[in-house]
mmCIF file of C-alpha atoms and ligand atoms in Angstrom:
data_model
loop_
_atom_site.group_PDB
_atom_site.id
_atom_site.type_symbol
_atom_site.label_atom_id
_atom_site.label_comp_id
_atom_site.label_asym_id
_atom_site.label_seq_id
_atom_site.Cartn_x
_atom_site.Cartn_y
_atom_site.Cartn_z
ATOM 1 C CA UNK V 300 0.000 0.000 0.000
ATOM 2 C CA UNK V 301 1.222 3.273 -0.769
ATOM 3 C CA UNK V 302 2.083 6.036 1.645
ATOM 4 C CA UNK V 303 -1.270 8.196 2.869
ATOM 5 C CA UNK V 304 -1.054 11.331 1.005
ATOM 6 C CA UNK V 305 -1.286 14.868 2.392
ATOM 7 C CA UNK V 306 -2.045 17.662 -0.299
ATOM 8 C CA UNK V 307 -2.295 21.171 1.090
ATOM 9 C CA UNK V 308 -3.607 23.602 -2.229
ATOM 10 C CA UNK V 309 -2.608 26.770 -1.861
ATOM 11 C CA UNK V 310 -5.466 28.697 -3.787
ATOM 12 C CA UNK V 311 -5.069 32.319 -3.857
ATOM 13 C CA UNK V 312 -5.099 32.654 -0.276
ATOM 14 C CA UNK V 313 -3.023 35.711 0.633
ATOM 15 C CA UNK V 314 -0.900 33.541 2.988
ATOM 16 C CA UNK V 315 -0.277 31.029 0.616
ATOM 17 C CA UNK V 316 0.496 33.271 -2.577
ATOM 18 C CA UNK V 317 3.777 35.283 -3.671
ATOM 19 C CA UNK V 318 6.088 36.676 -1.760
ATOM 20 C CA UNK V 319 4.324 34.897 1.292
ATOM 21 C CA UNK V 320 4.591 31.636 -0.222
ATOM 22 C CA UNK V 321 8.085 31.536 0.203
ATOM 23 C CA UNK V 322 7.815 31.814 4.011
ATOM 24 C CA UNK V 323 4.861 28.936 4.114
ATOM 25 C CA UNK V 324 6.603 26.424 2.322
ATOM 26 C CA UNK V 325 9.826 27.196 4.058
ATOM 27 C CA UNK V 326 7.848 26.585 7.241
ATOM 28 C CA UNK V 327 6.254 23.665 5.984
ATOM 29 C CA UNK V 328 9.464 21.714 4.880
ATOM 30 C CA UNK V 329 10.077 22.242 7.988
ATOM 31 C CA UNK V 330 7.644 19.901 9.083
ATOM 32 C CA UNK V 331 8.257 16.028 9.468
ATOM 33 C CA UNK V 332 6.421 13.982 7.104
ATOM 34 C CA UNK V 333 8.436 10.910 7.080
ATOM 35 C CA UNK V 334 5.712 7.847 5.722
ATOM 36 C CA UNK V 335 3.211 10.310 4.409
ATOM 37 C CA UNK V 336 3.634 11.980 0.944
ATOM 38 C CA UNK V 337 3.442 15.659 1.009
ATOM 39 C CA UNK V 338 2.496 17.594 -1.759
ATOM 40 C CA UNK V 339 1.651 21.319 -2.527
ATOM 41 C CA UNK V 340 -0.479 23.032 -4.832
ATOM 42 C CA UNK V 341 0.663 26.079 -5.427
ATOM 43 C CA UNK V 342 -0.053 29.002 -7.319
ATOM 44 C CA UNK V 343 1.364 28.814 -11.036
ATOM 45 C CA UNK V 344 3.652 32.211 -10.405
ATOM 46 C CA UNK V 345 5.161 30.903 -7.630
ATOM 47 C CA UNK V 346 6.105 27.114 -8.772
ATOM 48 C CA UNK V 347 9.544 27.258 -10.080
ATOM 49 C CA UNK V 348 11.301 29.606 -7.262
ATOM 50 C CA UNK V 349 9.268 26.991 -4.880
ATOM 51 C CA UNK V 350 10.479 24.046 -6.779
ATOM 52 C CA UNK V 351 13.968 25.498 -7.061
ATOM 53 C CA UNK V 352 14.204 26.551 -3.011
ATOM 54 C CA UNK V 353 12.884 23.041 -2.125
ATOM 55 C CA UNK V 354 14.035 20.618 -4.639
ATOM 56 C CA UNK V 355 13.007 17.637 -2.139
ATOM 57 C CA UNK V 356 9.097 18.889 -1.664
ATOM 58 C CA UNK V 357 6.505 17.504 -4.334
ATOM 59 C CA UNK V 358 4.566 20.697 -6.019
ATOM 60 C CA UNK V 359 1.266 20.192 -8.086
ATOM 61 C CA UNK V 360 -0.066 23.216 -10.401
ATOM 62 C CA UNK V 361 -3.858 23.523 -9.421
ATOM 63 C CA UNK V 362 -4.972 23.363 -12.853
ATOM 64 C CA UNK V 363 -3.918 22.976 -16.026
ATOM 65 C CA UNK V 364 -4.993 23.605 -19.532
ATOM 66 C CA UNK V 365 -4.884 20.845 -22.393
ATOM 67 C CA UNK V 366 -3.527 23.342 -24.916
ATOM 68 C CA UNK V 367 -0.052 23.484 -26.404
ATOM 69 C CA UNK V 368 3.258 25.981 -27.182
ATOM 70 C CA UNK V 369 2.097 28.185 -29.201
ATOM 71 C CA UNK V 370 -1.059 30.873 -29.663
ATOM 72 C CA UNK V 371 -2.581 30.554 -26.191
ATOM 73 C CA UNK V 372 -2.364 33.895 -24.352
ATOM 74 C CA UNK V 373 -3.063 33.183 -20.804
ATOM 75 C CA UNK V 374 -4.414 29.511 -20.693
ATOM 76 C CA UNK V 375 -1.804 26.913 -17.974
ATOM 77 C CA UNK V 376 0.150 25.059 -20.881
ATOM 78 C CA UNK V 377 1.378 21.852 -19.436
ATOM 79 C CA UNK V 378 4.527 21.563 -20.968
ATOM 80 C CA UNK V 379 6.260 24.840 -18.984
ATOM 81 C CA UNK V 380 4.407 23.012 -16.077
ATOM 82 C CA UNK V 381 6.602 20.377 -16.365
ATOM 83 C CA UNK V 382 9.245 22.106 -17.008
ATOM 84 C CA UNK V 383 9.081 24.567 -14.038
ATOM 85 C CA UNK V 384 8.661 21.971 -11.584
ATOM 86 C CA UNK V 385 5.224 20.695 -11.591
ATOM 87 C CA UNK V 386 4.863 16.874 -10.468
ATOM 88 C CA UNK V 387 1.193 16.657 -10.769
ATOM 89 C CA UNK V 388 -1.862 19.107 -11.105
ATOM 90 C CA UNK V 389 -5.542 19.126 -9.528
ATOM 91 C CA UNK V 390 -7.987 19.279 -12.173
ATOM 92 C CA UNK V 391 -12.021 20.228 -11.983
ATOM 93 C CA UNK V 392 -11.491 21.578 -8.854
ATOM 94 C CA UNK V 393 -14.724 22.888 -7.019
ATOM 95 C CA UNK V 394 -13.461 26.702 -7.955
ATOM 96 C CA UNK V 395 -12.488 26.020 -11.432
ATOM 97 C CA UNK V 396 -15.173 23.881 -13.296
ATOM 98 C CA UNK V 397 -14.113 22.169 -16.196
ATOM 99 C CA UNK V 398 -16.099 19.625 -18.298
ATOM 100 C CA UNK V 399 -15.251 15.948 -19.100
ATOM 101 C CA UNK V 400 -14.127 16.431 -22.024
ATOM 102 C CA UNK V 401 -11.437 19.264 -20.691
ATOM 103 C CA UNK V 402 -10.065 16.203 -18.800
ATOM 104 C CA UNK V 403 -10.075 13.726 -20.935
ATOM 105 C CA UNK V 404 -7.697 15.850 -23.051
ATOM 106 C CA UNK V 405 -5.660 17.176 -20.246
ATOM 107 C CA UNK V 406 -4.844 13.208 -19.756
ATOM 108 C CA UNK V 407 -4.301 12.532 -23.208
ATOM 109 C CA UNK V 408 -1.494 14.995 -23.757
ATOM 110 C CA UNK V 409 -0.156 14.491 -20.368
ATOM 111 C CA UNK V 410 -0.285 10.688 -21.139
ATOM 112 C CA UNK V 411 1.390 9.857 -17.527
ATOM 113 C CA UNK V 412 4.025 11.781 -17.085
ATOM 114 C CA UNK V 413 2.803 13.477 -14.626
ATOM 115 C CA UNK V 414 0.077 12.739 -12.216
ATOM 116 C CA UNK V 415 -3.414 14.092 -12.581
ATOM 117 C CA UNK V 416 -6.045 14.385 -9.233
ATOM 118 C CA UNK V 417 -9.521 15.354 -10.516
ATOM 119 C CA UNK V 418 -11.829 16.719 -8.304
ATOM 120 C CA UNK V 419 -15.533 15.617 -7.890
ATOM 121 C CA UNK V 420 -18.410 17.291 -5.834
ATOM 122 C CA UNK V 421 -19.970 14.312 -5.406
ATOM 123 C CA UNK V 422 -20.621 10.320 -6.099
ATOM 124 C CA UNK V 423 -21.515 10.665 -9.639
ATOM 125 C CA UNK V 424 -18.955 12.974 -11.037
ATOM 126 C CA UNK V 425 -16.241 10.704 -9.121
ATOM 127 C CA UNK V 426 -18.007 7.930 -11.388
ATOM 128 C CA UNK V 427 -17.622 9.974 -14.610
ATOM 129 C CA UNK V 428 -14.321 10.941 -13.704
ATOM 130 C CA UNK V 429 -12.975 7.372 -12.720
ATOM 131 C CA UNK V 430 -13.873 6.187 -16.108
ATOM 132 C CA UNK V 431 -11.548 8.680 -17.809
ATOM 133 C CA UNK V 432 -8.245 7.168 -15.198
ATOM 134 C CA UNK V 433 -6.585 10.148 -13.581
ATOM 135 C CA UNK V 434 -4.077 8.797 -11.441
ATOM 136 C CA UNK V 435 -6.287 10.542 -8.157
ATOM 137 C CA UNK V 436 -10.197 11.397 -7.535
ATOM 138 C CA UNK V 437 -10.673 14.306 -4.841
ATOM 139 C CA UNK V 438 -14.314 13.952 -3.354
ATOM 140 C CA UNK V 439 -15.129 17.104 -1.955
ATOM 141 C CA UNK V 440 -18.744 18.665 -1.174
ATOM 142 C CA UNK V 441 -18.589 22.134 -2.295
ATOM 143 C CA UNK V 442 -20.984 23.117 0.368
ATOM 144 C CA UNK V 443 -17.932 21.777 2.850
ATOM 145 C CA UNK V 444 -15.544 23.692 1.364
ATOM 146 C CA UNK V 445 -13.701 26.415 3.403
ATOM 147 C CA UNK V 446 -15.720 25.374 6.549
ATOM 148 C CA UNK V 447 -14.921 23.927 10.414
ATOM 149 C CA UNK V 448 -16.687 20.898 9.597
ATOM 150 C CA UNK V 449 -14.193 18.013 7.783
ATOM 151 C CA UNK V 450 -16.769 16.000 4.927
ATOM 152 C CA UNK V 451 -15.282 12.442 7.391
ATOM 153 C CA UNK V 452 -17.810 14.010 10.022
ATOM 154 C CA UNK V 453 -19.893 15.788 7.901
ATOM 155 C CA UNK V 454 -20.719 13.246 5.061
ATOM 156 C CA UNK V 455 -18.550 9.683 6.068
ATOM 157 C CA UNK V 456 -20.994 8.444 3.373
ATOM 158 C CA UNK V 457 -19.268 10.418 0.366
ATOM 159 C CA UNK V 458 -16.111 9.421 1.329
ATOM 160 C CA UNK V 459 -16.754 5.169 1.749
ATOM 161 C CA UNK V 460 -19.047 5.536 -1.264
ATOM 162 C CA UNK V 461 -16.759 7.257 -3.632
ATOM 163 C CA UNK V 462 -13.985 4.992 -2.668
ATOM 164 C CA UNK V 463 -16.248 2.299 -3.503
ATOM 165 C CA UNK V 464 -17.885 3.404 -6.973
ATOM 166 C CA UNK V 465 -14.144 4.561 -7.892
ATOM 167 C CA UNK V 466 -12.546 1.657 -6.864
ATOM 168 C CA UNK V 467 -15.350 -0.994 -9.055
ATOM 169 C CA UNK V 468 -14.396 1.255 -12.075
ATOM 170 C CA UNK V 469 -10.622 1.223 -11.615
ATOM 171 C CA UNK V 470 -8.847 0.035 -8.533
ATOM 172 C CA UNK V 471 -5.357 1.842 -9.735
ATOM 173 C CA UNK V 472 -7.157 4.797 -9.224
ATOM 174 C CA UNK V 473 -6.402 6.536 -5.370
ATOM 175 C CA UNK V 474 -9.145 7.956 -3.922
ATOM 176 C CA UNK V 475 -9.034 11.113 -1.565
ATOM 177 C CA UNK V 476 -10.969 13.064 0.057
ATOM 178 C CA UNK V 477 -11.703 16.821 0.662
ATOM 179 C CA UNK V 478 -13.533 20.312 2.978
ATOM 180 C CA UNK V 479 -13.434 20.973 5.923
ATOM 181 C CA UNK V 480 -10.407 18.866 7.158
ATOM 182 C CA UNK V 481 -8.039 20.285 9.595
ATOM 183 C CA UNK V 482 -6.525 18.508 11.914
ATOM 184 C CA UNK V 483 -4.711 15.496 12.293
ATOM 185 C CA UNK V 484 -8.076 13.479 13.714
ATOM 186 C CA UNK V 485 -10.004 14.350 10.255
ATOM 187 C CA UNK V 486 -6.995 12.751 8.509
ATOM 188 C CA UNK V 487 -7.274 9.749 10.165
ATOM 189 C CA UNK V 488 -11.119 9.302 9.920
ATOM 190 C CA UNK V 489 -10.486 10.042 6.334
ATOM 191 C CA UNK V 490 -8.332 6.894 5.368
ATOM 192 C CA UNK V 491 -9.931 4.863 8.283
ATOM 193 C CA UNK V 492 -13.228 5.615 5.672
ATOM 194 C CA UNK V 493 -11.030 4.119 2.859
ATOM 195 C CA UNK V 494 -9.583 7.184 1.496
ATOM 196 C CA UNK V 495 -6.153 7.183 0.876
ATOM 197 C CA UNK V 496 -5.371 11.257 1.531
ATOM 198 C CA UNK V 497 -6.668 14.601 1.782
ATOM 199 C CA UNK V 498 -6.759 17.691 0.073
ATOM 200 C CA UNK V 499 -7.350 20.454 1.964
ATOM 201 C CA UNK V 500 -6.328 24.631 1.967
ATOM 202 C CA UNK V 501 -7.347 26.569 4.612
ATOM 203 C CA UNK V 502 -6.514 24.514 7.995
ATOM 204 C CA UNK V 503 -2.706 25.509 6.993
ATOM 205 C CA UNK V 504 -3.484 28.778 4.770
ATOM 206 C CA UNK V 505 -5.356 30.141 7.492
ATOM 207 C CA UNK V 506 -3.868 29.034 10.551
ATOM 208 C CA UNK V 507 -1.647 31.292 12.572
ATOM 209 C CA UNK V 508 1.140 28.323 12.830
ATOM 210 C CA UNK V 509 0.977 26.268 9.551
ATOM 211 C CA UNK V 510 3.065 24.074 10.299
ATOM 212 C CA UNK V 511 2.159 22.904 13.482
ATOM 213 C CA UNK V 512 -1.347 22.361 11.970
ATOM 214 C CA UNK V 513 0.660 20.519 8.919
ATOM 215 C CA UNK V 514 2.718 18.259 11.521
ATOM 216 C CA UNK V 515 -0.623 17.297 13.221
ATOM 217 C CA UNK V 516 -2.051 16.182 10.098
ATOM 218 C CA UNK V 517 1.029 14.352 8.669
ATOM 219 C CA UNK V 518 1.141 12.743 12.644
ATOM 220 C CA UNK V 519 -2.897 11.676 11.997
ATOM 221 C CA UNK V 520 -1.919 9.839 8.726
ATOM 222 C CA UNK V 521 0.605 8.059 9.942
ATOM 223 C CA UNK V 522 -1.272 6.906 13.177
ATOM 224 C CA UNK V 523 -4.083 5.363 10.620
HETATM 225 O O1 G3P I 728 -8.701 21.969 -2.449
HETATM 226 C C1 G3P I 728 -9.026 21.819 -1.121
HETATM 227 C C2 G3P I 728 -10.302 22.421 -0.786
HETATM 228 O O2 G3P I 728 -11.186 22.763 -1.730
HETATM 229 C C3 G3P I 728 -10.804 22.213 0.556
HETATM 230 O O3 G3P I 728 -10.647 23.457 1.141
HETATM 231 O O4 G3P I 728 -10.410 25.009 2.967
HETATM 232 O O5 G3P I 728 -12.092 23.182 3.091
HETATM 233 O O6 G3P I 728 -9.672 22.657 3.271
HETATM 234 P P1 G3P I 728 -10.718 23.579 2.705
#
C-alpha cells in the first residue's frame, strides 16, 4: 500500500500566494512527514522559485490547460508546467469547473508523465471521472468547502461511497478526500473511511502556525 497522502492547495489565499509563499513552504518543509507523501499546490507564479528553493518537496499546479506551445495567451500550458517543476496538477477543482471532455484531453497529452487528481463534488462525477483514469479522484462537497466541519464528520458516506464506486471502475485509481479537514483526527477518519489522503487549503493557509497544523495532520496519517 502506498504512503497516505497529504495535499495542502494553496489557492489564492493571501498567505499562501507570492512573496508569502516563500515563508509557508519554508515553514512547511520544515515539518516532518516521514511515511506520508506531502504535496503542494501552489499558485502557477510561484512554482519554479518553490520548486527550485525546495528541490526535495513535491509541487502540483492547481490546474492545467490541455492546450499546447504556441497561440494561447493566458491559458496553464502543461509543458512549462513540467518544465518549471510541476509533479502533478488538480484538475475540476470545485473553484475552477471544467467539463469531461477538458479532462479527458488534459490526460491525453499528459499521457502519464505526470500525475493528474480530478476533483468531484460528489458520487456521480467521481463515477464519470474514474472512467476517464486520472491517477487521483478528490471527493469534496462544495458546500464543505472552506468550513470547520471536515466531509469524514460531515458526510462519512461520500467518502466510503466514492472509494467504492471509484474503486469498481478502476482500482489503480487513489481515492481522496476533501472540505473541511483540519486537523490530524479528520486525517485519520479520512483513510480509516477508505480514502487514501486529503486535500485540503485553509486549515494551513489560514492558521496562525501552519506548520504545526501541517505536523498534526502528517502525525494523523501516519497513526491510521
Ligand atoms: O482543495 C481543497 C479544498 O477545496 C478544501 O478546502 O479550505 O475546506 O480545506 P478547505
Amino acid at each position: 500500500m502506498s504512503e497516505p497522502l497529504v495535499v495542502v492547495n494553496c489557492k489564492t489565499y493571501a498567505s499562501a500566494s507570492g512573496l508569502a509563499s516563500t515563508a509557508l513552504v519554508d515553514a512547511l518543509a520544515k515539518v516532518n512527514s516521514d511515511g506520508v507523501r506531502l504535496v503542494l499546490a501552489v499558485s502557477a507564479f510561484d512554482l519554479h522559485a518553490l520548486a527550485t528553493a525546495h528541490p526535495r518537496l513535491e509541487f502540483w499546479a492547481q490546474h492545467l490547460d490541455p492546450v499546447g506551445q504556441g497561440s494561447y495567451t493566458g491559458w496553464l500550458e502543461p509543458e512549462t508546467a513540467m518544465e518549471r517543476g510541476a509533479s502533478g496538477t488538480l484538475i475540476n477543482h470545485a473553484e475552477h469547473k471544467v467539463d469531461l471532455d477538458h479532462v479527458e484531453r488534459l490526460l491525453g497529452q499528459l499521457d502519464g508523465r505526470i500525475q493528474t487528481c480530478a476533483c468531484a463534488a460528489d458520487e456521480a462525477e467521481a463515477k464519470a471521472l474514474a472512467g476517464l483514469a486520472p491517477a487521483m479522484i478528490a471527493v469534496e462537497p462544495p458546500e464543505l468547502i472552506g468550513g470547520d466541519v471536515s466531509v469524514t464528520s460531515a458526510d462519512p458516506g461520500i467518502v466510503q461511497d466514492t472509494v467504492r464506486l471509484v474503486k469498481d471502475i478502476n482500482a489503480d485509481i487513489m481515492v481522496l478526500c476533501g472540505a473541511g479537514v483540519k486537523t490530524g483526527e479528520d486525517v485519520n477518519a479520512a483513510l480509516r473511511l477508505g480514502a487514501e489522503g486529503v486535500l485540503l487549503a485553509s486549515g494551513v493557509t489560514k492558521a496562525s502556525d501552519p506548520a504545526a497544523v501541517l505536523q498534526d495532520l502528517v502525525d494523523g496519517a501516519r497513526g491510521a
